[in-house]
Structure formats: structure tokens, C-alpha cells
Coordinates of C-alpha atoms in Angstrom, one line a residue:
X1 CA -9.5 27.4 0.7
X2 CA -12.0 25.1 3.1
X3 CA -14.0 25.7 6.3
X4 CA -13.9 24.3 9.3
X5 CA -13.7 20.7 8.7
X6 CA -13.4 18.8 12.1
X7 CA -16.0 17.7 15.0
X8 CA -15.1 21.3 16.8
X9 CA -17.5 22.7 14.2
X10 CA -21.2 23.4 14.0
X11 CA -23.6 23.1 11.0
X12 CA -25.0 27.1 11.5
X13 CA -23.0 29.8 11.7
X14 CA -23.9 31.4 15.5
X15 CA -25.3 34.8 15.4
X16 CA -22.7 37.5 15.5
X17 CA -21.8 39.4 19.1
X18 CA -22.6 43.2 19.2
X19 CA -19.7 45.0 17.9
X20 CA -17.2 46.4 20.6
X21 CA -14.9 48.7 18.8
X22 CA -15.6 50.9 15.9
X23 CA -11.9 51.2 15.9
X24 CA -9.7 49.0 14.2
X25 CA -7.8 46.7 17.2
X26 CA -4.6 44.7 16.4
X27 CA -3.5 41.9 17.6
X28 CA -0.7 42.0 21.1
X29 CA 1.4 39.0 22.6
X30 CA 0.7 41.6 25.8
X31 CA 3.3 43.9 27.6
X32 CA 2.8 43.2 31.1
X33 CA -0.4 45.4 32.0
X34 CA -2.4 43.9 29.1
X35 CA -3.0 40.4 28.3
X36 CA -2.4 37.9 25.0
X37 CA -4.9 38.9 22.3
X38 CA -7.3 36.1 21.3
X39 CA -9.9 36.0 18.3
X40 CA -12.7 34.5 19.6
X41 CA -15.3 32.7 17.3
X42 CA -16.5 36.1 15.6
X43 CA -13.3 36.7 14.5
X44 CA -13.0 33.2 12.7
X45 CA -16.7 32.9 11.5
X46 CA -16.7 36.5 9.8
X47 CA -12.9 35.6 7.7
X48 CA -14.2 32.1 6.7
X49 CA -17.8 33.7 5.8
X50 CA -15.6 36.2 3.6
X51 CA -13.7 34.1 1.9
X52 CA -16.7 31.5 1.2
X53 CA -19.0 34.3 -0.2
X54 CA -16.0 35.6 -2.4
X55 CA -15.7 32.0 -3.8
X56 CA -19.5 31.6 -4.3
X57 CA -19.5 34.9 -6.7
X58 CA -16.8 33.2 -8.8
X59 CA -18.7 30.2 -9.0
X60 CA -16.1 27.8 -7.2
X61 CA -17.0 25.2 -4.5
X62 CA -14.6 25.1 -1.8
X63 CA -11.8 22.0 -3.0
X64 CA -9.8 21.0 0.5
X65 CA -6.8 20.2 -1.9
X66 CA -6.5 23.5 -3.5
X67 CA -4.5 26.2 -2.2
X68 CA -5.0 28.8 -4.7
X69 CA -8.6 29.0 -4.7
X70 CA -8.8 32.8 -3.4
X71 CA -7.0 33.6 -6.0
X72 CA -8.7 32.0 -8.8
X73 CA -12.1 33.6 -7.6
X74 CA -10.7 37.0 -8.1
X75 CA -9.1 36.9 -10.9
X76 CA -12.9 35.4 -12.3
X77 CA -14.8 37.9 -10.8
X78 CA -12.4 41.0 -11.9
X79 CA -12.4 38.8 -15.4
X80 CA -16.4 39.3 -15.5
X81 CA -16.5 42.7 -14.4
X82 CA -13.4 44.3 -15.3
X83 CA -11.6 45.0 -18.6
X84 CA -7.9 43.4 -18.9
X85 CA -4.8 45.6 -19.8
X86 CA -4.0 42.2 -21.9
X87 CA -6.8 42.5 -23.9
X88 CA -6.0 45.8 -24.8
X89 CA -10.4 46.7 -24.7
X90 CA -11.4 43.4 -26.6
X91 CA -13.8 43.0 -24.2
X92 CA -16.1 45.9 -25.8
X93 CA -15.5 45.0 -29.1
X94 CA -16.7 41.3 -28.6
X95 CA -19.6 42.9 -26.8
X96 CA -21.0 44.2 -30.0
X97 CA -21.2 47.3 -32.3
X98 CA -23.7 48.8 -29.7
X99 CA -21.0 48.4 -26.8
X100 CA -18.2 50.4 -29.5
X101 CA -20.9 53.2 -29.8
X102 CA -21.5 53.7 -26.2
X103 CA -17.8 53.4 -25.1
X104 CA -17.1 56.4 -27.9
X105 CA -20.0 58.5 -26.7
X106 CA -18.4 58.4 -22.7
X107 CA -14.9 59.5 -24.7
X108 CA -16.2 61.8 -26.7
X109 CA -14.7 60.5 -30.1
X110 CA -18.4 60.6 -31.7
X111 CA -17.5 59.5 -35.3
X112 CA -14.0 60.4 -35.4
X113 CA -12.8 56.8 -34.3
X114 CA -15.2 55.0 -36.8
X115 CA -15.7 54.1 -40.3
X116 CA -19.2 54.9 -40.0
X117 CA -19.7 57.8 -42.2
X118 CA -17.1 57.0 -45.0
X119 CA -18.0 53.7 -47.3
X120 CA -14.9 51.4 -48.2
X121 CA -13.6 51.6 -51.6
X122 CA -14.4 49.0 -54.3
X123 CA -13.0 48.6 -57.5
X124 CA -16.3 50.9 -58.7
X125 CA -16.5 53.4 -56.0
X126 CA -14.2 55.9 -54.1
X127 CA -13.9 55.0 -50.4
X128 CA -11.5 54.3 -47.4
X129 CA -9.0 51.6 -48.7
X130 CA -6.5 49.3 -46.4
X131 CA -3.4 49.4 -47.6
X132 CA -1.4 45.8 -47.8
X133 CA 2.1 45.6 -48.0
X134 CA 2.4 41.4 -49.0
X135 CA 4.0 41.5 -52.4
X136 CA 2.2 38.2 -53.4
X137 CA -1.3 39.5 -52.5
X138 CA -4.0 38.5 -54.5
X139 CA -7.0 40.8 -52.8
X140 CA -8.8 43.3 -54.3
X141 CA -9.9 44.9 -51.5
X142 CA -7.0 46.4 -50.6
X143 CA -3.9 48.7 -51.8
X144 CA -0.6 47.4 -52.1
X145 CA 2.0 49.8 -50.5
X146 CA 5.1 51.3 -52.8
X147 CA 7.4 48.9 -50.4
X148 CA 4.9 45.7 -51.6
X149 CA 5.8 47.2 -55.2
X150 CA 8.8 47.6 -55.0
X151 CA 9.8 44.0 -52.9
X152 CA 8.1 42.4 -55.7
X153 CA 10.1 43.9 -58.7
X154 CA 13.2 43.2 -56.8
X155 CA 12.0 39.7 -56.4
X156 CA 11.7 39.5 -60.4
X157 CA 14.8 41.2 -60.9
X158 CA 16.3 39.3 -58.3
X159 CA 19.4 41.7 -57.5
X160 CA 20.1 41.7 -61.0
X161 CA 23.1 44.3 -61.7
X162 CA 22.3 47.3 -64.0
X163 CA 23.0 45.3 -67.3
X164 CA 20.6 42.5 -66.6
X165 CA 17.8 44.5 -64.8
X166 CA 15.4 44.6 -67.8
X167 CA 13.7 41.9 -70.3
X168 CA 15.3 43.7 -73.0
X169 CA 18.8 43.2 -71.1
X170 CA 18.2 40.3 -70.4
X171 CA 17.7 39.0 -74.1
X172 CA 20.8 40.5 -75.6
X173 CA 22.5 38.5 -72.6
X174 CA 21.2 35.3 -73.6
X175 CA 22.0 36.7 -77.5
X176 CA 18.5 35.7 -78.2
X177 CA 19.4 31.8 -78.0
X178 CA 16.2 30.1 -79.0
X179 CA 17.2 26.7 -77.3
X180 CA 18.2 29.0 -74.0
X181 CA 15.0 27.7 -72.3
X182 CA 15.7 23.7 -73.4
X183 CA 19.5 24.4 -71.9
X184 CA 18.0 25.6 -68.6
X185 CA 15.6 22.6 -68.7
X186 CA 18.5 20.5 -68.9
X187 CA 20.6 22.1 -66.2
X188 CA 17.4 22.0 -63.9
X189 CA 16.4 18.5 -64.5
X190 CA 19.9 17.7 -63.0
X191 CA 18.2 19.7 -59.9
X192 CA 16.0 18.0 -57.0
X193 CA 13.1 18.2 -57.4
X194 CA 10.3 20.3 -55.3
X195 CA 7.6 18.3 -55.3
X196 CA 9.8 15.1 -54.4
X197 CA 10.5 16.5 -51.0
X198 CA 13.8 15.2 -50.9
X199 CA 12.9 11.6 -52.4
X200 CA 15.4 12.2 -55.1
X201 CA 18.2 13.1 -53.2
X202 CA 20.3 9.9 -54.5
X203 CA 23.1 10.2 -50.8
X204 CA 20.6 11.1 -48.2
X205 CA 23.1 10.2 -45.2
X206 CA 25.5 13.0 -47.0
X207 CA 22.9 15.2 -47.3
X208 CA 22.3 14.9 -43.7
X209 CA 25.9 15.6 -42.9
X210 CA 25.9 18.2 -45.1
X211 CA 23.5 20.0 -43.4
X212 CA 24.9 19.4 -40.3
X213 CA 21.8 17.3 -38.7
X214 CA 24.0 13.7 -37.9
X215 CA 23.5 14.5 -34.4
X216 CA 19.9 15.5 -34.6
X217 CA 19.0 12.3 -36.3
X218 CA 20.9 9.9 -33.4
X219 CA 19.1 11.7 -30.9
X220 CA 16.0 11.2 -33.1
X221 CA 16.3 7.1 -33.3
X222 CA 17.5 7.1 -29.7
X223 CA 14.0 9.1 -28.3
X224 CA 11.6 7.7 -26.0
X225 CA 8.6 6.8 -28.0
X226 CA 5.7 7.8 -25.2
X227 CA 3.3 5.5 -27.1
X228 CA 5.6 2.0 -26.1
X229 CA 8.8 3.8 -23.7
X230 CA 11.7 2.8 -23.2
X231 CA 15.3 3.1 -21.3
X232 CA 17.5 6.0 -20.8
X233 CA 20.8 5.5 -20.5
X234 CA 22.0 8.5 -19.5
X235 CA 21.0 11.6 -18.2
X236 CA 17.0 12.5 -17.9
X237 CA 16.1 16.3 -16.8
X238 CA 12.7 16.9 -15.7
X239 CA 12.2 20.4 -14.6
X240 CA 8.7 19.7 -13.3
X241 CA 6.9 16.9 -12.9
X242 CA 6.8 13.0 -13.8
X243 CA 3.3 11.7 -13.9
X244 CA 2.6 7.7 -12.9
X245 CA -0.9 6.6 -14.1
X246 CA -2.6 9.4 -14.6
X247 CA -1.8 13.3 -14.0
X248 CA -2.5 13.6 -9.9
X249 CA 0.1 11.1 -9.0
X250 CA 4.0 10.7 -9.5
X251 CA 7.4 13.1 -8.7
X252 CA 7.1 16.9 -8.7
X253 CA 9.4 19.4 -7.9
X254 CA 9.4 20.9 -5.0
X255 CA 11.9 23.3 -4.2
X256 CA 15.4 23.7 -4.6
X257 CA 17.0 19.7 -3.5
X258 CA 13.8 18.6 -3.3
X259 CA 11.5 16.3 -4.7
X260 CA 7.8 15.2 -3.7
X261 CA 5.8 12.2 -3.9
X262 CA 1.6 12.8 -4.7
X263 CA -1.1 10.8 -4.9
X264 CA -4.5 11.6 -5.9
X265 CA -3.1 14.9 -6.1
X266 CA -2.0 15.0 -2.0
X267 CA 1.7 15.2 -0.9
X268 CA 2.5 11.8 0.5
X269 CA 6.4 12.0 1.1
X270 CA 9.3 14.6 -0.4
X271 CA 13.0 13.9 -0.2
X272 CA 16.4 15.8 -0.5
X273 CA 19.8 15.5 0.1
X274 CA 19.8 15.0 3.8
X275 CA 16.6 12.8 4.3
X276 CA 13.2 11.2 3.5
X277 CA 9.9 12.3 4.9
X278 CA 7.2 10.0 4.9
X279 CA 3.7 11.8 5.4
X280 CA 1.8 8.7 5.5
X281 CA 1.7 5.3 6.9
X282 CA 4.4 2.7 5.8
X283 CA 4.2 -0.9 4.8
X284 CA 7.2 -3.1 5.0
X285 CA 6.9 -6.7 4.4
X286 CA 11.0 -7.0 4.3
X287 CA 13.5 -6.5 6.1
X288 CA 14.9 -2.6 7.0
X289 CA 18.7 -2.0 6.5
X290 CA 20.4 0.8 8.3
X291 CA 24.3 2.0 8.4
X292 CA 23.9 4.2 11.6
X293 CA 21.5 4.3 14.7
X294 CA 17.8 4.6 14.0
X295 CA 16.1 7.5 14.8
X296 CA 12.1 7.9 15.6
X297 CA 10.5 11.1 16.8
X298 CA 7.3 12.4 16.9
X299 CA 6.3 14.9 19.5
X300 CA 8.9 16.5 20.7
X301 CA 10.3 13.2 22.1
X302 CA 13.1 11.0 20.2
X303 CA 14.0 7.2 20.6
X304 CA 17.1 6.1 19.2
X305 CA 17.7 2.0 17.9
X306 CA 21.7 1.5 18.6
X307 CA 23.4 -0.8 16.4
X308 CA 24.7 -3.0 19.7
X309 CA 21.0 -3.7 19.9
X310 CA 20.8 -1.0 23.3
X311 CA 17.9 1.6 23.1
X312 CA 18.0 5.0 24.1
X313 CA 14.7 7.1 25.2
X314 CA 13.2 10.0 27.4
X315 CA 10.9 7.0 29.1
X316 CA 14.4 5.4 29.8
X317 CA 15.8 8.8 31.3
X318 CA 19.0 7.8 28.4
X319 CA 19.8 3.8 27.6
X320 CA 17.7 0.8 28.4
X321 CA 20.8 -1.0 29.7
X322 CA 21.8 1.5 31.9
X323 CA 18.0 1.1 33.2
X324 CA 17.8 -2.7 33.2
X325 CA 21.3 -2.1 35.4
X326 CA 19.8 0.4 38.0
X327 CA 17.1 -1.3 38.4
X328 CA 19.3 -4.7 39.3
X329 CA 21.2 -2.9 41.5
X330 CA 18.6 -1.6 43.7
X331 CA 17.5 -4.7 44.2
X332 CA 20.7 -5.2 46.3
X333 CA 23.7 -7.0 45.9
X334 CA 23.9 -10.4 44.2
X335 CA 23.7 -13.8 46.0
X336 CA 26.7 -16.0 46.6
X337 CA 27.6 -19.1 47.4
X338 CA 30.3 -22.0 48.3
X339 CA 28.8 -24.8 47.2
X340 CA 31.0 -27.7 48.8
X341 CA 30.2 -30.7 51.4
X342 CA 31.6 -27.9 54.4
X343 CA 30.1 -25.0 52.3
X344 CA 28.0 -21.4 52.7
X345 CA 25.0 -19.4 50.7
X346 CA 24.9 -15.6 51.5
X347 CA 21.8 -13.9 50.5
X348 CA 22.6 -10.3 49.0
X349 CA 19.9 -8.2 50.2
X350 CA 19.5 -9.4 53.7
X351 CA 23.2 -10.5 54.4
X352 CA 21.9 -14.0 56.2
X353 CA 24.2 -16.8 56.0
X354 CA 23.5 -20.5 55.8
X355 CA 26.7 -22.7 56.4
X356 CA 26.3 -26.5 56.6
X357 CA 29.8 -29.2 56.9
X358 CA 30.4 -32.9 58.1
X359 CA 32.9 -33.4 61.3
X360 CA 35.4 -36.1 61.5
X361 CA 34.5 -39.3 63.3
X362 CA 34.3 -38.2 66.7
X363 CA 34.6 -40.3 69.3
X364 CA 32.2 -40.7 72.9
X365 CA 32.4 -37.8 74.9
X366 CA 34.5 -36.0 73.0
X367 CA 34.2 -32.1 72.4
X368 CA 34.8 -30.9 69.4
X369 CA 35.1 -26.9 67.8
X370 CA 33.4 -26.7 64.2
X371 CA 36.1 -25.1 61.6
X372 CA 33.7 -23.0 60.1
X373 CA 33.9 -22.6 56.2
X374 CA 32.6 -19.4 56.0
X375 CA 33.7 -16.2 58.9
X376 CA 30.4 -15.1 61.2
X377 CA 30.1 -11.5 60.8
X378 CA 28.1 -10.6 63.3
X379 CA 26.4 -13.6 65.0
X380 CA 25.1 -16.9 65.1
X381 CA 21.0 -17.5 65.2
X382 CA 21.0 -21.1 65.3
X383 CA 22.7 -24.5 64.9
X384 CA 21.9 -28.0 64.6
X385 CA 24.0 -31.4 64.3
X386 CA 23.1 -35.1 63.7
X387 CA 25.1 -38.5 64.2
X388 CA 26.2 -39.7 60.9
X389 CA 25.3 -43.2 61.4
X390 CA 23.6 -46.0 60.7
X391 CA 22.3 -48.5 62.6
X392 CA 22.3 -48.8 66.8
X393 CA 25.0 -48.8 69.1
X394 CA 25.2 -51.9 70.9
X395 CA 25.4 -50.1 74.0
X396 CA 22.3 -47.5 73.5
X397 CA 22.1 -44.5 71.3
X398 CA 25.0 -41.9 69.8
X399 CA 23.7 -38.4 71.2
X400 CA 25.0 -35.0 70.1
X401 CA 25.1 -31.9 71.8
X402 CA 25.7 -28.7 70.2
X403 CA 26.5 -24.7 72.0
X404 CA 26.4 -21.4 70.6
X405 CA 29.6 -19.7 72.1
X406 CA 29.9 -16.2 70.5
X407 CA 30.7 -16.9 66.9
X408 CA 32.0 -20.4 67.3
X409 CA 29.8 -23.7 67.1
X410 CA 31.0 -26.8 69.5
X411 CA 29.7 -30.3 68.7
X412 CA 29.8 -32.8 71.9
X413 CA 29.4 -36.3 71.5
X414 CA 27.4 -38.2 74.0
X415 CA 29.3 -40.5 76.5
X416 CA 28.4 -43.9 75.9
X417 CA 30.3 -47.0 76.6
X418 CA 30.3 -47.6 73.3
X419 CA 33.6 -47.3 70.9
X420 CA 31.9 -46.4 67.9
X421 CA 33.4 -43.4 67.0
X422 CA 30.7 -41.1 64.6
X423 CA 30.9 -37.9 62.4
X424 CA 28.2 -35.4 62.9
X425 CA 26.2 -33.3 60.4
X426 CA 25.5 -29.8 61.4
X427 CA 24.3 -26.6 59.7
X428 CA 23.8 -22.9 61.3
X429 CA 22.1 -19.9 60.2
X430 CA 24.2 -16.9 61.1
X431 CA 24.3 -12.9 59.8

């Protein structure tokens, strides 16, 4: 059990509202006319006061960790006050003779439960005596029962049938033999001995056998000594815990297919058959592993790793490729291009067109329709074309002329009285 333990949380408990009900209220998720119950801080303040005074009586500070902590305090405070069916009223008598008196007196026994007024027999005076049924006792202070008698002449007798059952039977049987003793002597001495404790038996891996404890003494050598340790080959059932270091860390059971990870006494990670959960923060200076898609959650949302190295998240709206892809396309269609010495570029978003080409040597005056390398699909913005020469003309300059007509381009070469004969360079912009 703990308080409040966050920065919501104020050092003094505030003063308590004036009470509303003297009827006991319950708690609604509402029906429609009335609303969701809520606690409010009264509520909360008066269960954790509760609790905290109940573990101040019993003398326990509040232990974050602990989970059993109301528990304990009750059982010590009904342990101080209260008397325990277990101890079946040990409590009064360890509280003293005037404790017995008093608990008589409220049951009116008066004297008939004590010893008070009658004196216990000695071996000089009459008296209450306790009786003792141990055939082998040795105290005087007590009366042996007719079974402790009568265990102890049949342990004399030892069973002995009806011909052997007295001494004087017993030395006819023997027909008085004065060496009888010196024969048993030597039939004993063939005997182990008592006080030897087994050092004197002369086959003491047939003795073993013999008693049927081969198996005990293999699993005996083969025992983890918890002093130095050691390897287990086989099988090792632990029903509870395995402690590492010291007694608040290592593996504990916890549950059916389960097993849990503590440290300094908290729950750090637990595992079963279907997976691994880490509490705390993980270290990794290798590299992780995995035969199938990672997965990472954490509220509510899930990202998934896919082994093609593709993503797949909520922020996404499903795989990063598929994103990456959407987002491309929006961007319009792709540019293309003839690269080529009569060639084209198209630009995929706008649709423009730039196509560029040589003619063949054209000669003066002569008109001539460009074979464009690329279709117009709509119409031409401009076009320009240059003489493909070098040097000048004897006879004055090569012009050029070039006209738009629809979606054609015509190149005109100057008239001159000149018999060069040129190509022209051109290039138009067109959509």
C-alpha cells in the first residue's frame, strides 16, 4: 500500500467538504437522466487516510513495493489484541498465573480447572500425580501407566512363547550351560558393531545394495554442492524461485506458463510461451535477429519492420512504399526524352515540349518543311534556326528565315548569289 506519489499531490491533506448524504450512495456509469458518478478528492483522501492510519497502528511504514501491506497490518493488530484459534488460548497462559485466574473467574470454573488447592505427589506425600506411559522413563515424578508396564515386560520377554517367557524357563532352555554367555559372545562378536556405525561393515558397496540405496548414493555424488555449484545435465524443477546475487533478484514464478524477471525486488520482464515482455529499457550493443516481421506498439498505435525492408504504420495510412509512391505520383507524370541530334524533352507535369534537329545543306533561296522528330500536340510557341557555317560567303551573308504555320516549322534560306549551300540549326518550344 502507498499514497499518492506524483506531482498531482499536495503535502496536507485539504479539509474535508460538509457531508452530503447520510445515506450510503453507489457508484453509476448513468442511465440517461443521471450522469457518470465521479469521486472527487474526499472520496480518495478519506480511503488513503484509512488505510495509512490502519498501517500506523500495526507499526508498518508504507513500502511502494509491497502489495500485501493491508494485510499484514491486520493480521498484527488482531495478533496484539485478539486471541488466535491456533494457539488454542496460549496467549493467557504466557500472560501469567494472574491472567489464568482472571480468565477462570469470567468462566466461572473458580478452582475446578486448577491444581491450586491439591499439592502434587512426591515420593513422601499423597498428591495429584501425572501419569507417564514411556516404558524407559526414569522420573520420579510421575506414574507409569499399566500399558508403560506392560510394553516394557514384553520388551524383556521379547515375544517369547509360553515356554521361554520366564528366567526360570529360560535356564532349563539353555540346560544351565555355564559357557552359554562365552557362546553368545562369540556369535556376537561375528556381529557389527554399534558403536562402529557401520565402520566394520567389511562390503560396504553390498551393504548399500542390500539396502536398496545404489540409487540414492549416485544422486548423492552427482548433487549440486551450493557452496562451489556446478552443471546439470538434465532436468532442474524449480517450483518457485531462482535467486541471482542475493534474494530480491533472479526468476520467479509467475503463473501458470510464466516466468518473471526481478530486480531489487521489482518486476522487470516475464515470459511465456507466446512472447517476452520487457518492462524496462533495453540495451543492445549487437545485432537483433528476427524470423518474421517486427512488431512495435505502444499506445494503441502498431508499426510493423517487413523483412523486404518496407515499413508499415498508422502515420503511413499502411506501407511506406505505397506512400513514397503516392506521393511521386502526385507530383505528375515522369519526364521524358529523345535524346538524339533531331531529338525532344517533354516535361511531365506541364506537358511543354522542347525539340531541337539539324537540316540538310540547303541551298539559297530554297524553302524548306522541318520533319519534326517529335508530333506537336497542340501548338507551336516559338522557333528559332541558325546557318551552320563557318566563315563568310563571298557574296555577303547566309540569312535564314523561319514561319510558324499551324504545327509545322519552315526554314527559308536567304537568296544570295552565292552557291554555298548550308544546313540550319533550329529548335522550337511547343505543348
Amino acid at each position: 500500500m502507498y499514497f499518492l506519489d506524483n506531482n498531482s499531490g499536495i503535502a496536507t491533506m485539504p479539509p474535508l467538504k460538509e457531508t452530503q448524504s447520510t445515506t450510503p450512495l453507489w457508484f453509476t456509469e448513468g442511465d440517461g437522466h443521471k450522469g457518470i458518478s465521479w469521486p472527487g478528492e474526499d472520496w480518495f483522501n478519506i480511503q488513503q487516510a484509512e488505510q495509512l492510519a490502519l498501517l500506523e497502528a500495526a507499526g508498518i511504514r508504507p513500502d511502494k513495493g509491497k502489495l500485501n501491506q493491508l494485510t499484514l497490518a491486520i493480521r498484527a493488530i488482531i495478533g496484539q489484541e485478539a486471541l488466535l484459534k491456533t494457539q488454542a488460548l496460549a496467549e493467557i497462559a504466557a500472560a501469567g498465573k494472574g491472567a489464568q485466574k482472571k480468565a477462570r473467574t469470567h468462566l466461572g470454573l473458580g478452582k475446578l480447572a486448577t491444581q491450586d488447592g491439591i499439592q502434587e505427589a512426591t515420593l513422601h506425600r499423597k498428591g495429584i500425580v501425572q501419569l507417564n506411559s514411556s516404558p524407559r522413563s526414569a522420573d520420579e515424578t510421575t506414574a507409569a501407566t499399566p500399558k508403560a508396564v506392560n510394553d516394557r515386560v514384553n520388551a524383556v520377554v521379547d515375544k517369547a512363547p509360553s515356554d521361554l517367557d520366564t528366567l526360570n524357563k529360560l535356564a532349563k532352555a539353555i540346560s544351565n550351560n555355564p559357557k552359554f554367555a562365552e557362546n553368545v559372545m562369540q556369535i556376537l562378536s561375528q556381529k557389527l558393531a554399534k558403536n562402529e556405525n557401520g565402520a566394520d561393515i567389511p562390503d560396504k558397496n553390498q551393504f548399500i545394495k542390500n539396502l536398496g540405496l545404489t540409487e540414492t548414493v549416485d544422486c548423492a555424488k552427482n548433487a549440486l554442492d551450493k557452496r562451489t555449484g556446478g552443471s546439470v545435465n538434465g532436468n532442474l524443477h524449480v517450483t518457485q524461485s531462482v535467486h541471482i546475487g542475493d534474494n530480491d533478484s533472479g526468476l520467479r514464478a509467475n503463473g501458470d506458463g510464466n516466468v518473471a524477471f526481478y530486480a531489487n525486488n521489482a518486476k522487470v520482464a516475464s515470459w511465456n510461451n507466446d512472447r517476452l515482455h520487457w518492462l524496462k529499457s533495453v540495451e543492445i550493443d549487437g545485432t537483433i535477429n528476427t524470423h518474421s516481421n517486427l512488431h512495435i506498439s505502444w499506445g494503441g498505435r502498431t508499426a510493423v519492420y517487413q523483412e523486404n525492408g518496407d515499413v508499415t504504420g498508422p502515420i503511413w495510412g499502411g506501407a511506406l512504399s505505397s506512400w513514397l509512391n503516392m506521393q511521386i505520383n502526385n507530383r505528375g507524370a515522369k519526364n521524358t526524352a529523345h535524346l538524339a541530334t533531331n531529338g525532344w524533352w517533354k516535361c511531365g507535369d506541364s506537358g511543354l515540349i522542347r525539340q531541337w534537329g539539324i537540316t540538310p545543306p540547303l541551298n539559297a533561296g530554297q524553302i524548306y518543311t522541318v520533319s519534326l522528330p517529335c508530333p506537336v500536340p497542340h501548338a507551336i510557341f516559338s522557333a528559332n534556326a541558325t546557318v551552320k557555317y563557318k566563315g563568310i560567303a563571298p557574296e555577303g551573308n547566309l540569312g535564314t528565315y523561319v514561319e510558324i504555320v499551324g504545327k509545322s516549322l519552315i526554314i527559308s534560306a536567304d537568296y544570295t548569289r552565292t552557291g554555298i549551300k548550308a544546313p540550319r540549326t533550329w529548335e522550337l518550344v511547343c505543348y
